[in-house]
């Protein structure tokens, strides 16, 4: 059988690569790779594909950020089947059989379809506690998220279930649940609400508010490479998330991973909501070590603060302010504030090089707002805004100056 790789998401979406029988292919962004990816988050040599008479075998090649198959980390050799989705950096690659092309608009469908064969796929169509589980919405480093129905309150919810490998230690899971339940009373318009959490039949789960809308990551994908948003919706999102960070600071929570994926924009009113804040609280303990390898950093590299790139444990709310600034910068300019040739070069730039002024990419950005974003991105955290309250006050001053009376 003939096989091919179809890039269904990422910088080279739509590209196909034919796989030759009897060949072993190295995949990564390095020039020596058989399949070279134009993805700065992919490792120089990311994974290996062996094509034989029985199909295709996938092996991670010691990549910095790991390889995932259908949403689950690849820790040993995996034999693939058509439809499987491999994730490397920001790139998702589907294994196809025969000569096929990716139809227009199919990328999102394949994203979910490819992840269906994960350890949690058997939950689809079942009921956990009072939640009837429907389709999978997404998956990430900590678990999978499903569209579910709360049968008690007759409302839709987003049900997050952690990967089974994270829940082997019963004592740690109990600590996790106790920590996350302390957040049940925390409610704010700009924070995705937590409805409940627990452990049932060995599954560690959280039921959350289902947001009808899209993440800023979805916006970035929709705009395409180099795409950018007008400054006003970015400004309003920054105000909303700053309000969420005020609440986080009151509860002594550092999110550590504010990225476009964790900022959800509700369709009906364009209100921005911060996701995974409750998870950040619960992950403050040892469980966080289960989702990272030794020496690995928590977060997405393009949005990390300088102090995060050193692996320091001394992280406070000013790191979240940097993360938010990097996210604003990305959607305002179409670029990350530090873009290196590889992970090491990106880290060097995060730590040492000031970002290009956003107005070099988008002239319409008000100078006052540009100044706020750049202050959020200061290398020394003492030079950033001291906390979310100070940041929010400055953003509201910008809004008043720009005539945005409702901010």
Short mmCIF file of C-alpha atoms in Angstrom, two decimals:
data_model
loop_
_atom_site.label_atom_id
_atom_site.label_comp_id
_atom_site.label_asym_id
_atom_site.label_seq_id
_atom_site.Cartn_x
_atom_site.Cartn_y
_atom_site.Cartn_z
CA UNK A 1 0.00 0.00 0.00
CA UNK A 2 1.22 3.49 -0.85
CA UNK A 3 1.35 6.01 1.97
CA UNK A 4 1.67 9.77 2.13
CA UNK A 5 1.88 12.47 4.77
CA UNK A 6 -0.65 15.29 4.59
CA UNK A 7 0.11 18.40 6.64
CA UNK A 8 -3.35 19.26 7.95
CA UNK A 9 -2.32 22.08 10.30
CA UNK A 10 0.69 24.32 10.74
CA UNK A 11 2.89 26.62 8.65
CA UNK A 12 2.78 24.30 5.61
CA UNK A 13 -0.88 23.27 5.75
CA UNK A 14 -1.91 21.40 2.59
CA UNK A 15 1.57 20.09 1.70
CA UNK A 16 1.81 16.35 0.94
CA UNK A 17 4.84 14.04 1.04
CA UNK A 18 4.89 10.61 -0.60
CA UNK A 19 6.50 7.82 1.45
CA UNK A 20 8.68 5.31 -0.35
CA UNK A 21 8.50 1.65 0.78
CA UNK A 22 11.68 0.37 2.43
CA UNK A 23 12.84 3.84 3.40
CA UNK A 24 13.61 5.32 6.82
CA UNK A 25 12.84 9.04 6.88
CA UNK A 26 14.03 11.62 9.39
CA UNK A 27 11.52 14.43 9.97
CA UNK A 28 12.34 17.86 11.44
CA UNK A 29 13.34 21.40 10.56
CA UNK A 30 17.03 20.53 9.98
CA UNK A 31 18.46 20.78 6.48
CA UNK A 32 19.63 17.16 6.62
CA UNK A 33 16.14 15.77 7.29
CA UNK A 34 14.40 13.75 4.57
CA UNK A 35 11.19 15.66 5.36
CA UNK A 36 12.11 19.22 6.30
CA UNK A 37 9.47 21.26 8.14
CA UNK A 38 9.20 25.04 8.04
CA UNK A 39 8.16 25.05 11.69
CA UNK A 40 10.35 26.91 14.23
CA UNK A 41 8.89 24.87 17.09
CA UNK A 42 9.87 21.55 15.56
CA UNK A 43 13.23 20.11 16.64
CA UNK A 44 16.11 19.92 14.19
CA UNK A 45 15.52 16.15 14.04
CA UNK A 46 12.08 15.57 15.51
CA UNK A 47 11.00 12.02 14.70
CA UNK A 48 11.73 9.00 12.50
CA UNK A 49 9.39 7.15 10.13
CA UNK A 50 10.22 3.64 8.96
CA UNK A 51 8.22 2.46 5.94
CA UNK A 52 8.02 -1.32 5.48
CA UNK A 53 5.71 -3.89 3.92
CA UNK A 54 3.45 -3.84 6.98
CA UNK A 55 3.04 -0.07 7.13
CA UNK A 56 4.75 2.86 8.87
CA UNK A 57 6.48 2.92 12.27
CA UNK A 58 6.91 6.20 14.19
CA UNK A 59 9.71 6.88 16.71
CA UNK A 60 10.44 10.13 18.53
CA UNK A 61 14.03 11.23 17.86
CA UNK A 62 14.63 12.89 21.23
CA UNK A 63 12.80 16.06 20.24
CA UNK A 64 12.83 18.98 22.65
CA UNK A 65 9.06 19.31 22.98
CA UNK A 66 8.04 15.75 22.21
CA UNK A 67 6.07 14.02 19.47
CA UNK A 68 2.38 13.23 19.91
CA UNK A 69 0.29 10.61 18.15
CA UNK A 70 -3.46 11.29 18.17
CA UNK A 71 -2.92 13.62 21.13
CA UNK A 72 -0.88 11.20 23.28
CA UNK A 73 2.90 11.46 23.89
CA UNK A 74 5.05 9.03 21.88
CA UNK A 75 7.35 7.26 24.33
CA UNK A 76 8.16 4.15 22.27
CA UNK A 77 7.85 2.89 18.70
CA UNK A 78 4.30 3.14 17.37
CA UNK A 79 2.93 1.41 14.28
CA UNK A 80 0.67 3.82 12.42
CA UNK A 81 -2.57 3.31 10.58
CA UNK A 82 -4.20 5.56 7.96
CA UNK A 83 -5.87 8.56 9.59
CA UNK A 84 -3.41 8.79 12.48
CA UNK A 85 -2.24 12.33 13.26
CA UNK A 86 1.35 13.12 14.30
CA UNK A 87 2.01 16.42 16.10
CA UNK A 88 5.43 18.10 15.97
CA UNK A 89 5.68 21.67 17.24
CA UNK A 90 2.83 23.57 15.56
CA UNK A 91 2.62 21.04 12.73
CA UNK A 92 0.01 18.28 12.50
CA UNK A 93 0.59 15.56 9.91
CA UNK A 94 -1.98 12.95 8.93
CA UNK A 95 -0.97 9.57 7.51
CA UNK A 96 -2.90 8.88 4.33
CA UNK A 97 -3.12 5.77 2.19
CA UNK A 98 -3.09 5.95 -1.58
CA UNK A 99 -3.14 9.26 -3.47
CA UNK A 100 -5.38 11.71 -1.70
CA UNK A 101 -5.65 15.41 -1.09
CA UNK A 102 -7.00 17.34 1.83
CA UNK A 103 -10.32 18.90 0.84
CA UNK A 104 -10.93 22.57 1.59
CA UNK A 105 -12.12 23.16 5.14
CA UNK A 106 -11.20 19.63 6.26
CA UNK A 107 -8.31 20.54 8.54
CA UNK A 108 -10.42 21.11 11.64
CA UNK A 109 -12.39 17.91 11.09
CA UNK A 110 -9.23 15.89 10.69
CA UNK A 111 -7.79 17.49 13.80
CA UNK A 112 -10.55 15.91 15.85
CA UNK A 113 -10.72 12.75 13.79
CA UNK A 114 -7.02 12.09 14.10
CA UNK A 115 -7.16 12.39 17.87
CA UNK A 116 -10.08 10.00 18.26
CA UNK A 117 -7.79 7.00 18.65
CA UNK A 118 -6.30 8.20 21.93
CA UNK A 119 -6.52 6.48 25.34
CA UNK A 120 -9.61 8.53 26.18
CA UNK A 121 -11.50 7.92 22.92
CA UNK A 122 -13.60 5.17 24.46
CA UNK A 123 -15.29 7.80 26.65
CA UNK A 124 -17.18 9.19 23.64
CA UNK A 125 -20.82 8.17 23.93
CA UNK A 126 -20.57 7.21 27.61
CA UNK A 127 -21.65 8.98 30.80
CA UNK A 128 -19.18 10.00 33.50
CA UNK A 129 -20.97 10.90 36.75
CA UNK A 130 -23.77 13.06 35.29
CA UNK A 131 -21.97 14.14 32.11
CA UNK A 132 -22.94 12.54 28.80
CA UNK A 133 -19.81 12.74 26.66
CA UNK A 134 -20.04 13.76 23.02
CA UNK A 135 -17.37 14.70 20.51
CA UNK A 136 -13.80 15.58 21.39
CA UNK A 137 -13.09 19.30 21.11
CA UNK A 138 -9.33 19.33 21.61
CA UNK A 139 -6.41 17.67 23.35
CA UNK A 140 -3.15 18.90 24.78
CA UNK A 141 -0.33 18.16 27.13
CA UNK A 142 -2.52 17.45 30.15
CA UNK A 143 -5.56 15.74 28.67
CA UNK A 144 -8.49 15.78 26.25
CA UNK A 145 -11.51 18.09 26.22
CA UNK A 146 -14.95 16.84 25.22
CA UNK A 147 -18.26 18.49 24.44
CA UNK A 148 -20.56 17.04 27.10
CA UNK A 149 -24.02 17.55 28.57
CA UNK A 150 -24.66 18.06 32.27
CA UNK A 151 -27.80 15.93 32.67
CA UNK A 152 -28.57 17.35 36.12
CA UNK A 153 -28.63 20.99 35.05
CA UNK A 154 -29.42 20.36 31.37
CA UNK A 155 -26.56 22.48 30.08
CA UNK A 156 -23.60 21.96 27.74
CA UNK A 157 -20.15 21.80 29.35
CA UNK A 158 -16.54 21.34 28.35
CA UNK A 159 -15.36 18.20 30.12
CA UNK A 160 -11.58 17.90 30.51
CA UNK A 161 -10.21 14.44 31.32
CA UNK A 162 -6.53 14.05 32.21
CA UNK A 163 -4.35 11.53 30.41
CA UNK A 164 -4.30 8.20 32.31
CA UNK A 165 -0.53 8.34 32.82
CA UNK A 166 -0.94 11.48 34.94
CA UNK A 167 -3.27 9.78 37.41
CA UNK A 168 -1.28 6.75 38.55
CA UNK A 169 -0.39 8.18 41.98
CA UNK A 170 -3.60 8.08 44.07
CA UNK A 171 -2.27 10.46 46.72
CA UNK A 172 -1.23 12.98 44.11
CA UNK A 173 -4.61 12.76 42.38
CA UNK A 174 -6.39 13.33 45.71
CA UNK A 175 -4.21 16.40 46.30
CA UNK A 176 -4.97 17.61 42.78
CA UNK A 177 -8.74 17.31 43.29
CA UNK A 178 -8.62 19.01 46.69
CA UNK A 179 -6.65 21.90 45.17
CA UNK A 180 -8.94 22.34 42.20
CA UNK A 181 -12.09 22.19 44.34
CA UNK A 182 -10.82 25.17 46.35
CA UNK A 183 -11.34 27.12 43.12
CA UNK A 184 -15.04 26.28 42.73
CA UNK A 185 -16.19 29.54 44.38
CA UNK A 186 -13.96 31.63 42.08
CA UNK A 187 -16.20 33.23 39.48
CA UNK A 188 -15.44 36.09 37.12
CA UNK A 189 -16.73 37.16 33.73
CA UNK A 190 -13.27 36.83 32.20
CA UNK A 191 -12.40 33.40 33.62
CA UNK A 192 -13.73 30.14 32.22
CA UNK A 193 -15.92 28.91 35.07
CA UNK A 194 -15.32 25.59 36.81
CA UNK A 195 -18.52 23.65 37.57
CA UNK A 196 -17.07 20.55 39.22
CA UNK A 197 -14.15 18.14 39.45
CA UNK A 198 -13.45 14.66 40.71
CA UNK A 199 -12.16 11.16 40.08
CA UNK A 200 -14.59 8.60 38.69
CA UNK A 201 -13.80 5.09 37.48
CA UNK A 202 -10.11 6.02 37.46
CA UNK A 203 -10.63 9.16 35.34
CA UNK A 204 -9.63 12.55 36.73
CA UNK A 205 -12.02 15.14 35.27
CA UNK A 206 -13.09 18.77 35.37
CA UNK A 207 -16.40 20.14 34.10
CA UNK A 208 -16.14 23.72 32.83
CA UNK A 209 -18.13 26.43 31.13
CA UNK A 210 -18.43 25.75 27.40
CA UNK A 211 -17.51 28.88 25.45
CA UNK A 212 -19.25 29.31 22.10
CA UNK A 213 -16.54 31.01 20.12
CA UNK A 214 -12.90 30.56 19.18
CA UNK A 215 -9.49 30.87 20.76
CA UNK A 216 -6.95 33.44 19.65
CA UNK A 217 -4.98 30.46 18.32
CA UNK A 218 -7.96 29.70 16.04
CA UNK A 219 -7.93 33.35 14.96
CA UNK A 220 -4.23 33.10 14.09
CA UNK A 221 -4.82 29.96 12.02
CA UNK A 222 -7.75 31.58 10.24
CA UNK A 223 -5.71 34.67 9.38
CA UNK A 224 -2.84 32.56 8.04
CA UNK A 225 0.91 33.15 8.10
CA UNK A 226 1.69 36.78 8.76
CA UNK A 227 -1.94 37.60 9.55
CA UNK A 228 -2.76 40.17 12.19
CA UNK A 229 -5.79 41.60 13.98
CA UNK A 230 -6.78 45.23 14.19
CA UNK A 231 -5.54 46.80 17.41
CA UNK A 232 -8.93 47.46 19.05
CA UNK A 233 -10.09 43.81 19.52
CA UNK A 234 -6.59 42.94 20.77
CA UNK A 235 -6.75 45.86 23.20
CA UNK A 236 -10.16 44.76 24.51
CA UNK A 237 -8.92 41.19 24.97
CA UNK A 238 -5.90 42.54 26.90
CA UNK A 239 -8.24 44.46 29.22
CA UNK A 240 -10.40 41.37 29.79
CA UNK A 241 -7.46 39.06 30.52
CA UNK A 242 -5.86 41.66 32.81
CA UNK A 243 -9.09 41.60 34.83
CA UNK A 244 -8.79 37.80 35.02
CA UNK A 245 -5.18 38.13 36.19
CA UNK A 246 -6.29 40.48 38.97
CA UNK A 247 -8.46 37.65 40.29
CA UNK A 248 -5.58 35.18 39.87
CA UNK A 249 -3.31 37.41 41.94
CA UNK A 250 -5.93 37.68 44.69
CA UNK A 251 -5.85 33.88 44.95
CA UNK A 252 -2.06 33.71 44.61
CA UNK A 253 -2.22 31.82 41.30
CA UNK A 254 0.39 32.13 38.54
CA UNK A 255 -1.01 30.79 35.28
CA UNK A 256 2.40 30.21 33.61
CA UNK A 257 0.96 29.45 30.18
CA UNK A 258 -1.04 32.42 28.86
CA UNK A 259 -0.99 31.86 25.11
CA UNK A 260 -3.42 32.34 22.21
CA UNK A 261 -4.74 28.82 22.89
CA UNK A 262 -5.78 29.75 26.43
CA UNK A 263 -7.63 32.95 25.52
CA UNK A 264 -11.16 32.25 24.30
CA UNK A 265 -13.26 34.88 22.51
CA UNK A 266 -17.01 34.45 22.98
CA UNK A 267 -18.79 34.95 19.67
CA UNK A 268 -21.90 36.76 20.87
CA UNK A 269 -20.16 39.70 22.55
CA UNK A 270 -16.42 39.25 21.84
CA UNK A 271 -15.64 38.99 25.57
CA UNK A 272 -12.27 37.30 26.20
CA UNK A 273 -12.00 34.57 28.82
CA UNK A 274 -8.90 32.99 30.33
CA UNK A 275 -8.87 29.19 30.28
CA UNK A 276 -7.00 26.69 32.48
CA UNK A 277 -6.59 29.03 35.46
CA UNK A 278 -8.05 26.39 37.77
CA UNK A 279 -5.72 23.79 36.26
CA UNK A 280 -2.77 26.11 36.93
CA UNK A 281 -3.75 26.23 40.60
CA UNK A 282 -4.02 22.45 40.87
CA UNK A 283 -0.78 21.92 38.95
CA UNK A 284 1.29 23.90 41.45
CA UNK A 285 2.22 20.62 43.17
CA UNK A 286 4.27 17.61 42.06
CA UNK A 287 1.83 16.59 39.30
CA UNK A 288 3.33 19.24 37.05
CA UNK A 289 6.48 17.12 36.95
CA UNK A 290 4.49 14.35 35.30
CA UNK A 291 3.82 16.44 32.21
CA UNK A 292 7.40 17.60 31.68
CA UNK A 293 10.66 15.79 31.21
CA UNK A 294 13.70 16.67 33.28
CA UNK A 295 14.87 20.18 32.39
CA UNK A 296 11.85 20.91 30.19
CA UNK A 297 10.00 24.19 30.56
CA UNK A 298 6.27 24.56 31.16
CA UNK A 299 4.59 26.71 28.53
CA UNK A 300 4.81 27.48 24.82
CA UNK A 301 8.24 28.81 23.89
CA UNK A 302 7.24 31.83 21.71
CA UNK A 303 5.24 33.27 24.62
CA UNK A 304 7.57 32.44 27.52
CA UNK A 305 9.03 35.11 29.76
CA UNK A 306 12.83 35.32 30.04
CA UNK A 307 12.69 33.87 33.57
CA UNK A 308 10.67 30.88 32.33
CA UNK A 309 13.32 30.01 29.76
CA UNK A 310 15.91 29.55 32.52
CA UNK A 311 13.85 26.85 34.22
CA UNK A 312 13.60 29.01 37.33
CA UNK A 313 11.03 28.14 40.01
CA UNK A 314 10.90 31.80 41.02
CA UNK A 315 7.98 32.72 38.76
CA UNK A 316 5.37 35.30 39.74
CA UNK A 317 2.51 37.27 38.20
CA UNK A 318 4.89 39.43 36.20
CA UNK A 319 5.65 36.36 34.09
CA UNK A 320 1.94 36.10 33.24
CA UNK A 321 2.04 39.77 32.25
CA UNK A 322 4.90 38.98 29.84
CA UNK A 323 2.95 35.99 28.44
CA UNK A 324 -0.04 38.24 27.80
CA UNK A 325 2.19 40.85 26.19
CA UNK A 326 3.71 38.24 23.89
CA UNK A 327 0.23 37.04 22.92
CA UNK A 328 -0.91 40.60 22.15
CA UNK A 329 2.26 41.17 20.13
CA UNK A 330 1.63 38.01 18.09
CA UNK A 331 -1.91 38.90 17.06
CA UNK A 332 -1.06 42.56 16.49
CA UNK A 333 1.93 41.89 14.24
CA UNK A 334 1.67 38.36 12.88
CA UNK A 335 5.02 37.61 14.54
CA UNK A 336 6.20 36.39 17.92
CA UNK A 337 8.27 38.96 19.85
CA UNK A 338 11.31 36.67 19.57
CA UNK A 339 11.69 34.50 16.48
CA UNK A 340 14.87 32.46 16.28
CA UNK A 341 16.19 29.94 13.78
CA UNK A 342 15.69 27.19 16.33
CA UNK A 343 14.64 26.74 19.96
CA UNK A 344 18.05 27.73 21.34
CA UNK A 345 18.18 30.87 19.19
CA UNK A 346 14.62 31.78 20.21
CA UNK A 347 15.52 31.43 23.89
CA UNK A 348 18.58 33.63 23.36
CA UNK A 349 16.41 36.31 21.76
CA UNK A 350 13.77 36.08 24.50
CA UNK A 351 16.49 36.66 27.09
CA UNK A 352 18.54 39.31 25.33
CA UNK A 353 16.96 41.02 22.29
CA UNK A 354 14.28 43.68 22.45
CA UNK A 355 11.34 43.02 20.12
CA UNK A 356 10.75 45.13 17.02
CA UNK A 357 8.20 47.86 17.68
CA UNK A 358 4.72 46.58 16.71
CA UNK A 359 4.02 49.68 14.61
CA UNK A 360 6.70 48.49 12.18
CA UNK A 361 4.16 45.81 11.22
CA UNK A 362 0.87 47.67 11.82
CA UNK A 363 0.95 51.46 11.64
CA UNK A 364 -2.53 51.92 13.08
CA UNK A 365 -1.57 50.74 16.59
CA UNK A 366 -1.85 53.74 18.96
CA UNK A 367 1.55 54.70 20.42
CA UNK A 368 0.19 54.51 23.97
CA UNK A 369 -1.00 50.92 23.46
CA UNK A 370 2.28 50.00 21.76
CA UNK A 371 4.11 51.37 24.79
CA UNK A 372 2.03 49.21 27.14
CA UNK A 373 2.74 46.06 25.11
CA UNK A 374 6.47 46.77 25.03
CA UNK A 375 6.54 47.43 28.78
CA UNK A 376 4.83 44.07 29.32
CA UNK A 377 7.69 42.51 27.33
CA UNK A 378 10.58 44.01 29.29
CA UNK A 379 13.37 41.47 29.89
CA UNK A 380 13.79 42.39 33.55
CA UNK A 381 10.53 41.69 35.34
CA UNK A 382 11.13 44.66 37.65
CA UNK A 383 10.75 46.87 34.57
CA UNK A 384 7.31 45.45 33.71
CA UNK A 385 4.05 46.42 35.36
CA UNK A 386 4.24 45.43 39.02
CA UNK A 387 0.96 43.53 38.89
CA UNK A 388 -2.25 43.11 36.92
CA UNK A 389 -3.96 45.99 38.76
CA UNK A 390 -1.30 48.45 37.62
CA UNK A 391 -1.46 47.04 34.07
CA UNK A 392 -5.24 47.31 33.98
CA UNK A 393 -5.15 50.91 35.19
CA UNK A 394 -2.74 51.80 32.38
CA UNK A 395 -4.84 49.98 29.76
CA UNK A 396 -7.95 51.86 30.88
CA UNK A 397 -6.02 55.12 30.58
CA UNK A 398 -5.20 54.16 26.99
CA UNK A 399 -8.85 53.30 26.33
CA UNK A 400 -10.02 56.65 27.69
CA UNK A 401 -7.46 58.53 25.59
CA UNK A 402 -8.63 56.59 22.47
CA UNK A 403 -12.28 57.38 23.20
CA UNK A 404 -13.30 53.84 24.13
CA UNK A 405 -15.82 54.83 26.78
CA UNK A 406 -16.99 51.27 27.49
CA UNK A 407 -13.54 49.99 28.55
#
